[in-house]
Short mmCIF file of C-alpha atoms and ligand atoms in Angstrom, two decimals:
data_model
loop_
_atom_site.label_atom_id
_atom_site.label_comp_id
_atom_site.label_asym_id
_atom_site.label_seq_id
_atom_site.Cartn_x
_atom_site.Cartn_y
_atom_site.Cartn_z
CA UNK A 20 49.77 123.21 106.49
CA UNK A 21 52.31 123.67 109.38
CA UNK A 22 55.12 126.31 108.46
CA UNK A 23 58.47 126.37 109.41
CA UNK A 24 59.35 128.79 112.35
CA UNK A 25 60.94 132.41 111.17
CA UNK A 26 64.80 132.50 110.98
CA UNK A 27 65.47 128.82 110.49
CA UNK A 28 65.41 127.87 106.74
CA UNK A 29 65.29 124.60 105.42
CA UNK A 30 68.26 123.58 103.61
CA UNK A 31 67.59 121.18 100.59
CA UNK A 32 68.29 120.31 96.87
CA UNK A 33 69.83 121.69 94.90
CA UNK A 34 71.65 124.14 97.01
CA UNK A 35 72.50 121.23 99.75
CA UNK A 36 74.80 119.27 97.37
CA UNK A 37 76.11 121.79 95.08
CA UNK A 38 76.67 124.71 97.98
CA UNK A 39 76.43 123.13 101.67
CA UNK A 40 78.46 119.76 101.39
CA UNK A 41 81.01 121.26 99.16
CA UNK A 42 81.58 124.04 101.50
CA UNK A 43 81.59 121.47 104.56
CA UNK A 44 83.66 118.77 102.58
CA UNK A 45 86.24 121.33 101.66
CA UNK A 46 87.03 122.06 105.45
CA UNK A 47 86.80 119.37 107.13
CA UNK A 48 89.43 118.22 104.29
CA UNK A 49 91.49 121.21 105.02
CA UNK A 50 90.90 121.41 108.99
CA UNK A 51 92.10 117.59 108.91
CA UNK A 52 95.12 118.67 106.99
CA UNK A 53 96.13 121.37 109.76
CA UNK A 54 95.32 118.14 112.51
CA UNK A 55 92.36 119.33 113.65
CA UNK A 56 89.73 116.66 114.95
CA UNK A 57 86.53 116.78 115.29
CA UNK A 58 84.13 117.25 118.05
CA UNK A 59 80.48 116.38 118.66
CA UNK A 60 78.73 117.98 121.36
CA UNK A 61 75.50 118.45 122.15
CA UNK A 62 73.28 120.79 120.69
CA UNK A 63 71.96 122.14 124.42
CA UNK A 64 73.90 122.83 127.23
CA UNK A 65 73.38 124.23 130.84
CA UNK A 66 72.57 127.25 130.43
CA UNK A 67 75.03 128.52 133.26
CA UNK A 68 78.32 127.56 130.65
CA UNK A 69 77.08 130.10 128.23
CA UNK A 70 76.09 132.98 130.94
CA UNK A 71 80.17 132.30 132.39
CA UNK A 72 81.58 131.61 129.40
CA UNK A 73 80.36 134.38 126.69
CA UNK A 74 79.50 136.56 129.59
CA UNK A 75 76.35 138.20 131.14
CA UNK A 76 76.34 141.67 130.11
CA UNK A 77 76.29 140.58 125.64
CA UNK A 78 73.31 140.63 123.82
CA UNK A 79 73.82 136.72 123.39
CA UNK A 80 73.65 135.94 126.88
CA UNK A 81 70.66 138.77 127.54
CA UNK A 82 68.49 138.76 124.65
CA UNK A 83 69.64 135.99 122.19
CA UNK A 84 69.49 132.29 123.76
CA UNK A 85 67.02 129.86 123.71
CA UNK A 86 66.47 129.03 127.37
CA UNK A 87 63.98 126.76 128.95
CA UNK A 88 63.48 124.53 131.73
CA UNK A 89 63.13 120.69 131.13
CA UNK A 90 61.20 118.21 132.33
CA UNK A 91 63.75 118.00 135.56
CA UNK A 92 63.61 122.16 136.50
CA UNK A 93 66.83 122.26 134.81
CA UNK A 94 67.99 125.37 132.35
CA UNK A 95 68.87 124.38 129.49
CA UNK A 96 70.00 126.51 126.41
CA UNK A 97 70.45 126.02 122.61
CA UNK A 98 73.96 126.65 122.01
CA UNK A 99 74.36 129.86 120.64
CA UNK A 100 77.93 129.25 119.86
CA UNK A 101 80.33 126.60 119.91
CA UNK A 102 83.03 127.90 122.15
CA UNK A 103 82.10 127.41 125.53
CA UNK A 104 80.90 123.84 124.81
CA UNK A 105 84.23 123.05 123.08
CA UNK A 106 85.75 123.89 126.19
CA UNK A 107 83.26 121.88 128.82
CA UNK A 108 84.21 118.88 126.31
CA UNK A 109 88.08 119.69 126.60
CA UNK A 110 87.88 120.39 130.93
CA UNK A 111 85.34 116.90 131.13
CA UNK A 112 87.88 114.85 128.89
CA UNK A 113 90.22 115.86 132.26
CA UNK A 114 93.85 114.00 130.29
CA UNK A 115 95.16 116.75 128.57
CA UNK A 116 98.51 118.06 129.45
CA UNK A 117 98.42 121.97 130.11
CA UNK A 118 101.34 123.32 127.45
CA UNK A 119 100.19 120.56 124.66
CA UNK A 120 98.03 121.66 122.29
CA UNK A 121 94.56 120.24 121.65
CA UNK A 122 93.01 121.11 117.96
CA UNK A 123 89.35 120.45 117.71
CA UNK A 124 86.71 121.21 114.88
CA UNK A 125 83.03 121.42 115.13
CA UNK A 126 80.35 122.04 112.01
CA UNK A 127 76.55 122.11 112.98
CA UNK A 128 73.90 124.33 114.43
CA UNK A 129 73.73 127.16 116.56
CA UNK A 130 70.44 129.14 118.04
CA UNK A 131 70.49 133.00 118.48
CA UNK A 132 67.43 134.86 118.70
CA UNK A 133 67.73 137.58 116.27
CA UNK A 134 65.47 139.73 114.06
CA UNK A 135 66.19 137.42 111.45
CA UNK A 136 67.44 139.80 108.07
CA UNK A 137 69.05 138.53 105.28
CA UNK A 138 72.39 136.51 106.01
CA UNK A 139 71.14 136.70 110.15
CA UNK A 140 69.02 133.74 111.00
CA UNK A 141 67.91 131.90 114.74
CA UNK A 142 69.01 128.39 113.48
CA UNK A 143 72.46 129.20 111.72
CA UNK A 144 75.15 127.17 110.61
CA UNK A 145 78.76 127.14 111.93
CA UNK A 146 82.33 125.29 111.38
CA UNK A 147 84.18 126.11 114.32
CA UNK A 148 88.08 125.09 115.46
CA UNK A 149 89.21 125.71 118.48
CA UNK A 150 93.19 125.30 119.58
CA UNK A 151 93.18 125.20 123.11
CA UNK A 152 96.36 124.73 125.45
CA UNK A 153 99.56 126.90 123.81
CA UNK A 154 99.57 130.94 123.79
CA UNK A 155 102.21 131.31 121.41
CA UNK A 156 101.32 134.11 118.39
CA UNK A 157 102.17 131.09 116.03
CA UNK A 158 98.92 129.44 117.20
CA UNK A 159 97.30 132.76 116.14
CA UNK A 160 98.54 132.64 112.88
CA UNK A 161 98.24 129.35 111.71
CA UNK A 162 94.30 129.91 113.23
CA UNK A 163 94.33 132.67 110.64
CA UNK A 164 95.39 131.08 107.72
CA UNK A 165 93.24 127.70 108.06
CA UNK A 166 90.38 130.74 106.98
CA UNK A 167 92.55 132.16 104.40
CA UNK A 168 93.49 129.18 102.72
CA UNK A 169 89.28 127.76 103.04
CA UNK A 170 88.48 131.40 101.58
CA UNK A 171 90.96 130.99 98.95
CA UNK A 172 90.39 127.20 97.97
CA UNK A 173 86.78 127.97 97.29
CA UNK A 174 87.44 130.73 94.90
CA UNK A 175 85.95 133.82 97.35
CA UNK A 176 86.79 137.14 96.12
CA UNK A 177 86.71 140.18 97.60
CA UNK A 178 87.67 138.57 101.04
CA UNK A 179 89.14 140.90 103.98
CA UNK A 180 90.34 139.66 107.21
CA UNK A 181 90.26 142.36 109.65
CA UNK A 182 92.79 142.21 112.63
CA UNK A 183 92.61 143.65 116.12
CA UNK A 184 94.55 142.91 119.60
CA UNK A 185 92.50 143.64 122.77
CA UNK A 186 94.50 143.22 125.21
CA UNK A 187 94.37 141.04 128.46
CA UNK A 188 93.43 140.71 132.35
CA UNK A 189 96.72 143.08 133.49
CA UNK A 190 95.54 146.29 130.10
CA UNK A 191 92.26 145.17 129.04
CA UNK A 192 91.28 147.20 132.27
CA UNK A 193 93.03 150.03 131.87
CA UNK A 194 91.95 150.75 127.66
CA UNK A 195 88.55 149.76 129.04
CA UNK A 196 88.78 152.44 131.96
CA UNK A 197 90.33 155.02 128.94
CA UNK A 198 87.88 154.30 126.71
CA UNK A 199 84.90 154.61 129.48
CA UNK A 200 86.29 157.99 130.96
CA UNK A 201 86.01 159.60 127.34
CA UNK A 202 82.76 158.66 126.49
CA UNK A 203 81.66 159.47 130.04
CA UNK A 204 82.26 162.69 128.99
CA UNK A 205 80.10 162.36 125.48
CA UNK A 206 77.37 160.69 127.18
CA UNK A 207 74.62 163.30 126.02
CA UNK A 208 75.35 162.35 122.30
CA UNK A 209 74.88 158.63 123.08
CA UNK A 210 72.08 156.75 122.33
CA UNK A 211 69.86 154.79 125.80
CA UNK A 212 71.56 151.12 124.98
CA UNK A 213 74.88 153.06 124.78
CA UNK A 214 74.08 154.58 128.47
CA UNK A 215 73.67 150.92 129.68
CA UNK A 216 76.69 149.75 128.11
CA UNK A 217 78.49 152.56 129.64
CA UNK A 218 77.89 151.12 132.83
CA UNK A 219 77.92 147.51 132.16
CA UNK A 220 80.75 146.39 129.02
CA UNK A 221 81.70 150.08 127.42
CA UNK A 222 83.86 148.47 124.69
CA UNK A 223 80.52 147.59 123.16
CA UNK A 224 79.97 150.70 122.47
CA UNK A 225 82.50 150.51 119.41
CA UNK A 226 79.63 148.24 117.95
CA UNK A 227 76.89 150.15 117.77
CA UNK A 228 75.27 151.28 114.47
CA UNK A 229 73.78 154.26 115.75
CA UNK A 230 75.81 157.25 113.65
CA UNK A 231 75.94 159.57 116.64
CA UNK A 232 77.24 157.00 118.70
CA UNK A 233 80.13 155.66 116.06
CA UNK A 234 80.20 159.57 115.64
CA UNK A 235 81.83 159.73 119.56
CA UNK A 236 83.20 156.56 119.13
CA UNK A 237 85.62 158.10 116.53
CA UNK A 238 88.19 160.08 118.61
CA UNK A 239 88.33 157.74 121.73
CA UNK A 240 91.98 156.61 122.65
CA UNK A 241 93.03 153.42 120.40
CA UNK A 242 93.40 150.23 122.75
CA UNK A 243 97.23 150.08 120.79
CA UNK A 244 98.15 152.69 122.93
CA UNK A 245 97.37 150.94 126.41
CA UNK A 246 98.70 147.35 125.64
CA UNK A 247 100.99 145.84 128.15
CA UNK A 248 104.85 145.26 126.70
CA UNK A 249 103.85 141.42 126.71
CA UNK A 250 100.72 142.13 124.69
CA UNK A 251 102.09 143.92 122.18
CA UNK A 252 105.23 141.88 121.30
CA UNK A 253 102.48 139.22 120.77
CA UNK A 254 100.70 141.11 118.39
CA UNK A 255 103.92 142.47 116.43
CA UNK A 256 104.41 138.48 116.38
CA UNK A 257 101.35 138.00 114.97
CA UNK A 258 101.70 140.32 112.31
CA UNK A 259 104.80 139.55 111.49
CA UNK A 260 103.71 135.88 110.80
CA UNK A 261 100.79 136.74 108.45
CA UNK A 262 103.22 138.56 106.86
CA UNK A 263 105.43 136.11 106.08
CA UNK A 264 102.60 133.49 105.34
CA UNK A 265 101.35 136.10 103.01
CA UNK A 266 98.59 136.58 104.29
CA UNK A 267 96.85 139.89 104.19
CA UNK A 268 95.08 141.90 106.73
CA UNK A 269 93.66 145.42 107.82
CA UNK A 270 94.21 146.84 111.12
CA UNK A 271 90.87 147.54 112.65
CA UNK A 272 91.18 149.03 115.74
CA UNK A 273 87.16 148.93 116.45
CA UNK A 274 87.13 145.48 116.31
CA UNK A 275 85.89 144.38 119.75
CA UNK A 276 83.62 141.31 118.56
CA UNK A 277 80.47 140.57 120.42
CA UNK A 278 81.73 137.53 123.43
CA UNK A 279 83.24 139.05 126.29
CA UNK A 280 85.93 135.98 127.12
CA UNK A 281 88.60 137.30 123.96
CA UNK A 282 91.86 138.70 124.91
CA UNK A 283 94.53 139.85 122.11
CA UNK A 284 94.30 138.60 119.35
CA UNK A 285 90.83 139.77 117.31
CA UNK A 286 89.98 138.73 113.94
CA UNK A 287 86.98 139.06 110.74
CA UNK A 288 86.79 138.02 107.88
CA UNK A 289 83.91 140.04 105.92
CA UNK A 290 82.91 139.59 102.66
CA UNK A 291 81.65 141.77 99.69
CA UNK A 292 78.56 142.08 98.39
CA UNK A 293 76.42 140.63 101.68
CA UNK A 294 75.43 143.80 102.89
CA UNK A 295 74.91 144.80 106.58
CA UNK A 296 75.90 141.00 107.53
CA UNK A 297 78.62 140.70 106.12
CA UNK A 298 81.18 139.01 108.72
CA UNK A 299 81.97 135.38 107.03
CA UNK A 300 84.17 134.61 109.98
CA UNK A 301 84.78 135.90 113.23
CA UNK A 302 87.31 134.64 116.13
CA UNK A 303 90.02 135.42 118.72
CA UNK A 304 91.68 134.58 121.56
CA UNK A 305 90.34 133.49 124.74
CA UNK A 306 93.40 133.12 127.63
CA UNK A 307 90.95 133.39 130.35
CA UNK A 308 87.75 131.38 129.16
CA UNK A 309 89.42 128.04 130.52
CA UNK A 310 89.60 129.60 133.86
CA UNK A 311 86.60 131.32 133.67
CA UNK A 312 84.65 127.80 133.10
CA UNK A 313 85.87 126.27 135.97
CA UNK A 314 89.66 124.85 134.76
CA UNK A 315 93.44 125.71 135.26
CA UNK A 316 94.64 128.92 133.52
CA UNK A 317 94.78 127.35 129.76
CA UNK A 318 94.96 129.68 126.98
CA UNK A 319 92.89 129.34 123.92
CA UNK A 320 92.52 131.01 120.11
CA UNK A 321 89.86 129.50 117.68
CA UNK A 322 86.91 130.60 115.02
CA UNK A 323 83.86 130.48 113.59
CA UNK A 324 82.16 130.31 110.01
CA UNK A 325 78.75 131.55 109.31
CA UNK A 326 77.70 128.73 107.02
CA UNK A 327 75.08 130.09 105.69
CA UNK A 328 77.08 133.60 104.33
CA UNK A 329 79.74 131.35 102.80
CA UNK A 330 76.93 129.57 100.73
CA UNK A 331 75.29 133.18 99.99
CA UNK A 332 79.15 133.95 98.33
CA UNK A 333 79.24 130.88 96.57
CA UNK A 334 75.84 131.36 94.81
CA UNK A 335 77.00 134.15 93.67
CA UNK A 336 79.90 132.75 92.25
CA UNK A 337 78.31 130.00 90.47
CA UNK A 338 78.23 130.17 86.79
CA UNK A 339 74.92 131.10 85.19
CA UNK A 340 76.03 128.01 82.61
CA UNK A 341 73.93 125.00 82.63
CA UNK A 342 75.32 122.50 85.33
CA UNK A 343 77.70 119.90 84.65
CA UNK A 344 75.86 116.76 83.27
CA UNK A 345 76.26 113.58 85.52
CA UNK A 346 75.23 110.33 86.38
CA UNK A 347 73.52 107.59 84.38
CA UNK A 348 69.51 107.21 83.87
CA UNK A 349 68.37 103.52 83.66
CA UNK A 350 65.41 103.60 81.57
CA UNK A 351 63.36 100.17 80.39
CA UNK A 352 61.63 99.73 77.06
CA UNK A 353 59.49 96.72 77.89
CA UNK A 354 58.78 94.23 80.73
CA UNK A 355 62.12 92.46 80.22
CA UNK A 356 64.25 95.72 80.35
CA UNK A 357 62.05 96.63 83.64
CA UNK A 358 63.26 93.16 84.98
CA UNK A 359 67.37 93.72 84.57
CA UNK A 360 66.82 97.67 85.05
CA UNK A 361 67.13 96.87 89.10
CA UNK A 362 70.67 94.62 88.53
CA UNK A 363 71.51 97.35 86.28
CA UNK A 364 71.58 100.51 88.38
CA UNK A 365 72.46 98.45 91.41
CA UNK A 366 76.62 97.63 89.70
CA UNK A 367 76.48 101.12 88.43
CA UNK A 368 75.93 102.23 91.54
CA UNK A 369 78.21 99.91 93.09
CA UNK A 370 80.52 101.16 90.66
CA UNK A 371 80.24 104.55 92.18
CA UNK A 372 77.95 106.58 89.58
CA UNK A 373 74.69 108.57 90.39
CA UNK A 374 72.39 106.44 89.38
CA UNK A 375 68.27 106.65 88.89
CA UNK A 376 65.93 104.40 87.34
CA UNK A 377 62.55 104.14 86.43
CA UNK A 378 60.37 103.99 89.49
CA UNK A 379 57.07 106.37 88.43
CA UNK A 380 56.05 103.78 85.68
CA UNK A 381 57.07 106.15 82.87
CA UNK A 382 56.96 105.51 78.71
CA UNK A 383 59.94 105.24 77.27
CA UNK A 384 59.47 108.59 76.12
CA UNK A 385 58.89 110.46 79.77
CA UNK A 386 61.65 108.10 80.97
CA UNK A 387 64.11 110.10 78.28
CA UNK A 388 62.40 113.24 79.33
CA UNK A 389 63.22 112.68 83.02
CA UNK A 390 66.93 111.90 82.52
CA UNK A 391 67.51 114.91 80.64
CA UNK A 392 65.32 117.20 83.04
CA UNK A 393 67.30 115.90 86.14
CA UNK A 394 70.58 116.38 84.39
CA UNK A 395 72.06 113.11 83.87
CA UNK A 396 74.81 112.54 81.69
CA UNK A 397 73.86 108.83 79.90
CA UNK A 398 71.06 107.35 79.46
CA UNK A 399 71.09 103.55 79.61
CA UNK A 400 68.40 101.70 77.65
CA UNK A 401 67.18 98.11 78.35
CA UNK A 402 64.59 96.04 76.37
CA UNK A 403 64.19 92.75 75.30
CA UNK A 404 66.94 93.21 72.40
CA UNK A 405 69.03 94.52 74.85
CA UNK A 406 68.65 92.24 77.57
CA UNK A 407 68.76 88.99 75.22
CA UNK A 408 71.80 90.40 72.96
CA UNK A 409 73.54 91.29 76.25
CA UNK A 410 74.21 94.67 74.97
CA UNK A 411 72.55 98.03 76.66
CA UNK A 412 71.93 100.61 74.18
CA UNK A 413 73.28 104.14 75.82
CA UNK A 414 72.70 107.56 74.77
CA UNK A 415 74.83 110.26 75.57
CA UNK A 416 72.31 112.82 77.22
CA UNK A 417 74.85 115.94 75.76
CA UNK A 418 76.04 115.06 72.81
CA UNK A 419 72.83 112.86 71.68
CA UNK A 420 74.96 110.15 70.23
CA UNK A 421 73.44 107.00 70.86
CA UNK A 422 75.98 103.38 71.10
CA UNK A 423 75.67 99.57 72.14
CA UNK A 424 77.90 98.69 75.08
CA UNK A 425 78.07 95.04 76.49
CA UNK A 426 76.34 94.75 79.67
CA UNK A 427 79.30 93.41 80.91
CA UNK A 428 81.28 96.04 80.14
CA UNK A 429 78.66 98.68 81.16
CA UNK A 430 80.29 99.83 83.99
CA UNK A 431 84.29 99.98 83.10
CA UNK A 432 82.85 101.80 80.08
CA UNK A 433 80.88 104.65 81.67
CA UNK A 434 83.39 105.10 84.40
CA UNK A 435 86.32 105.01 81.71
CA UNK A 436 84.39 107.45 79.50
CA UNK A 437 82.84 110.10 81.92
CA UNK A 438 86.75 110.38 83.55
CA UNK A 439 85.36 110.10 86.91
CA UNK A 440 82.54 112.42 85.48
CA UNK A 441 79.46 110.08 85.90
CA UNK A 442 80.71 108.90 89.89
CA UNK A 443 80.52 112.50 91.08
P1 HAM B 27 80.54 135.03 116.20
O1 HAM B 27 81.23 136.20 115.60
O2 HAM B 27 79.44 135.29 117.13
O3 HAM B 27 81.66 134.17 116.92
O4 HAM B 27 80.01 134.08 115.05
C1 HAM B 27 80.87 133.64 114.02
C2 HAM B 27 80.18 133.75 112.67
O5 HAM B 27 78.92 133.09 112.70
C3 HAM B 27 79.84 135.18 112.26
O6 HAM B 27 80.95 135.81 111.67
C4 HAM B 27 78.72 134.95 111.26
O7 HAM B 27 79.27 134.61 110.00
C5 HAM B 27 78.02 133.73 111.83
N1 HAM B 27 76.79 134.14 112.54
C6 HAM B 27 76.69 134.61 113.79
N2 HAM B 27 75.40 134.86 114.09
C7 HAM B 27 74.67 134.53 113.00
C8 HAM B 27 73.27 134.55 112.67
N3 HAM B 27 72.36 134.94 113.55
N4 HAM B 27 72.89 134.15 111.43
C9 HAM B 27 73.81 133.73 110.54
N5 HAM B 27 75.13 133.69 110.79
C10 HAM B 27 75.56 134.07 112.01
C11 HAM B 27 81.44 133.00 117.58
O8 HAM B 27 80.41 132.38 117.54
C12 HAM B 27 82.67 132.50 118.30
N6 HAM B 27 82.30 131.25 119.02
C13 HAM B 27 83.82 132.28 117.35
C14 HAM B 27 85.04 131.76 118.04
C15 HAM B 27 85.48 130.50 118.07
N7 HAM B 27 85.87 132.51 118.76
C16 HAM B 27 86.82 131.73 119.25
N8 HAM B 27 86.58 130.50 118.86
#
């Protein structure tokens, strides 16, 4: 037997209908609602848009991607995110007005080579949305609450969005110069990746789980003190929005997220219960990414979802209750009710139910079995009475009552009695 490779779980029943596509149904639902559309790209890139766009000196770029050469010498890369693609796609498409906003969603895989833990995986799922093309804080916020109201809708507790600004190109330099010079000076207590972040990206440092480390990170000046006038009436916009939306936050002043193109606005949403992984969400603002990647100054704000740590919340949410009984069972008695079991399940499905039928050459008896195992809510039997009195004889798999309905009827009457219950 061949086994799967490490870090990329298979996704299947019954966690794929009752966890993945209600989770992905729900946003694209919502995301269409806030005029978002979506976006296919590729799932490997050049290799160079990733190194530009998330930046050469993050652990993405130099330990995480999947890089290799194809056939033609070129690099390619596994996207690790969905960003920098989103971005190629908008730059390529070449018609959009600067000043007009584009809204794009994305849901699919991403590749990261991680020591794969619980909630961190090397194939993991995302539902990204970038809004590329307006810097106004009002793009910010509406960003925001797409995740608040997705969070809400699908019943998360225990849900905390963290907020951060970062500044931009005119005082991103100077709190990253502030922040260097005073841990310059603690460099003995810092640990050897610390020392190379020092030199290469020292906001990382904020990020680092050793305790010493967050230990020096503690009294290093605040990036609020060094924003630029225009940076900070953006944020106070910001906040001032969610606060009107109602939606709450947490300052988090450490928040310095892992892609080097962000500028202001920072944001997380973490989630209880998940343990060391427990970011849900992560996303910011990216004014310089456009430019970076090849196009005209274009500002940018969007996010991502870990799929896969939504669907860890929602298990744990799920009732420890028997599921909800669905769907009809078309079992056959004799050779005639085998014969009109096809026509059968073919108008219920038509008719929009969940439909199975007898297709392992079952008894009667295992047929019953099988319907109630797989959690079916009727069970439709079909002999020769049936079939040559017209009427189906249909037991009701929860409350064991057992009726005759007229095959004509058999439809209107399972959709009329289930309330929508059996199409689902
Ligand atoms: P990110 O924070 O790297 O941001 O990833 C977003 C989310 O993806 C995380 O909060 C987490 O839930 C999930 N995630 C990341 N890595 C893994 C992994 N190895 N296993 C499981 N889940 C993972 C981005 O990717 C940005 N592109 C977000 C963004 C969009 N910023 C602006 N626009």
């Amino acid at each position: 037997m061949i086994h799967g490779v490490r870090g990329a779980p298979d996704i299947g029943p019954p966690d794929s209908k009752r966890l993945w596509q209600r989770l992905e149904r729900g946003a694209r639902e919502l995301l269409e609602r806030y005029d978002y559309a979506e976006i296919r790209t590729p799932v490997f890139e050049r290799t160079e848009l990733f190194v530009r766009g998330i930046g050469e000196g993050t652990d993405i770029v130099e330990k995480e991607m999947y890089t290799f050469q194809d056939k033609g010498g070129e690099s390619l890369t596994l996207r690790p995110e969905g960003t920098a693609p989103a971005v190629r796609w908008y730059l390529e498409q070449g018609r959009f007005e600067p000043g007009s906003l584009v809204k794009v969603y994305y849901i699919g895989p991403m590749f990261r080579h991680e020591r794969p833990q619980a909630g961190r995986f090397r194939q993991f799922h995302q539902i990204g949305a970038e809004a590329i093309g307006v810097a106004a804080p009002e793009v910010d916020a509406e960003v925001i609450q797409i995740l608040a109201d997705l969070f809400g809708a699908l019943g998360l507790r225990d849900v905390a969005l963290h907020l951060n600004t970062i500044g931009d190109a005119v005082c991103r330099p100077v709190i990253r110069e502030r922040f260097a010079a005073y841990m310059r000076e603690r460099k003995d207590e810092l640990c050897a990746d610390c020392h190379v972040r020092l030199e290469k990206n020292p906001l990382r440092i904020m990020d680092c789980k050793n305790p010493r480390c967050q230990a020096a990170v503690a009294g290093a000046p605040k990036a609020a003190e060094s924003l630029c006038e225009p940076c900070r009436a953006h944020f106070g916009r910001v906040r001032e929005l969610l606060d009107l939306l109602g939606v709450p936050y947490a300052l988090n002043d450490r928040l310095v997220r892992g892609l080097d193109y962000y500028t202001r606005t920072t944001f997380e949403f973490t989630a209880a219960g998940l343990g060391a992984q427990n970011a849900i969400a992560g996303g910011g603002r990216y004014d310089g990414l456009i430019e970076t990647l090849g196009g005209a100054p274009t500002p940018g704000i969007g996010f991502a979802i870990g799929m896969e740590r939504v669907v860890l919340c929602l298990k744990a949410l799920e009732p420890k209750a028997e599921a909800v009984r669905d769907g009809v069972y078309v079992a056959n008695a004799d050779a005639a009710g085998a014969l009109r079991a096809p026509l059968v399940a073919r108008d219920l499905r038509r008719a929009g139910s969940r439909t199975a039928m007898n297709l392992e050459g079952r008894s009667l008896k295992g047929q019953l079995r099988q319907a109630n195992g797989d959690g079916f809510r009727y069970c439709v039997i079909l002999g020769e009475r049936e079939v040559q009195g017209g009427q189906a004889t249909v037991r009701d798999l929860e409350s064991g009552e057992q009726v005759g309905v007229p095959l004509a009827e058999l439809c209107a009457w399972i959709a009329g009695r289930a309330g929508g219950a059996a199409g689902r």
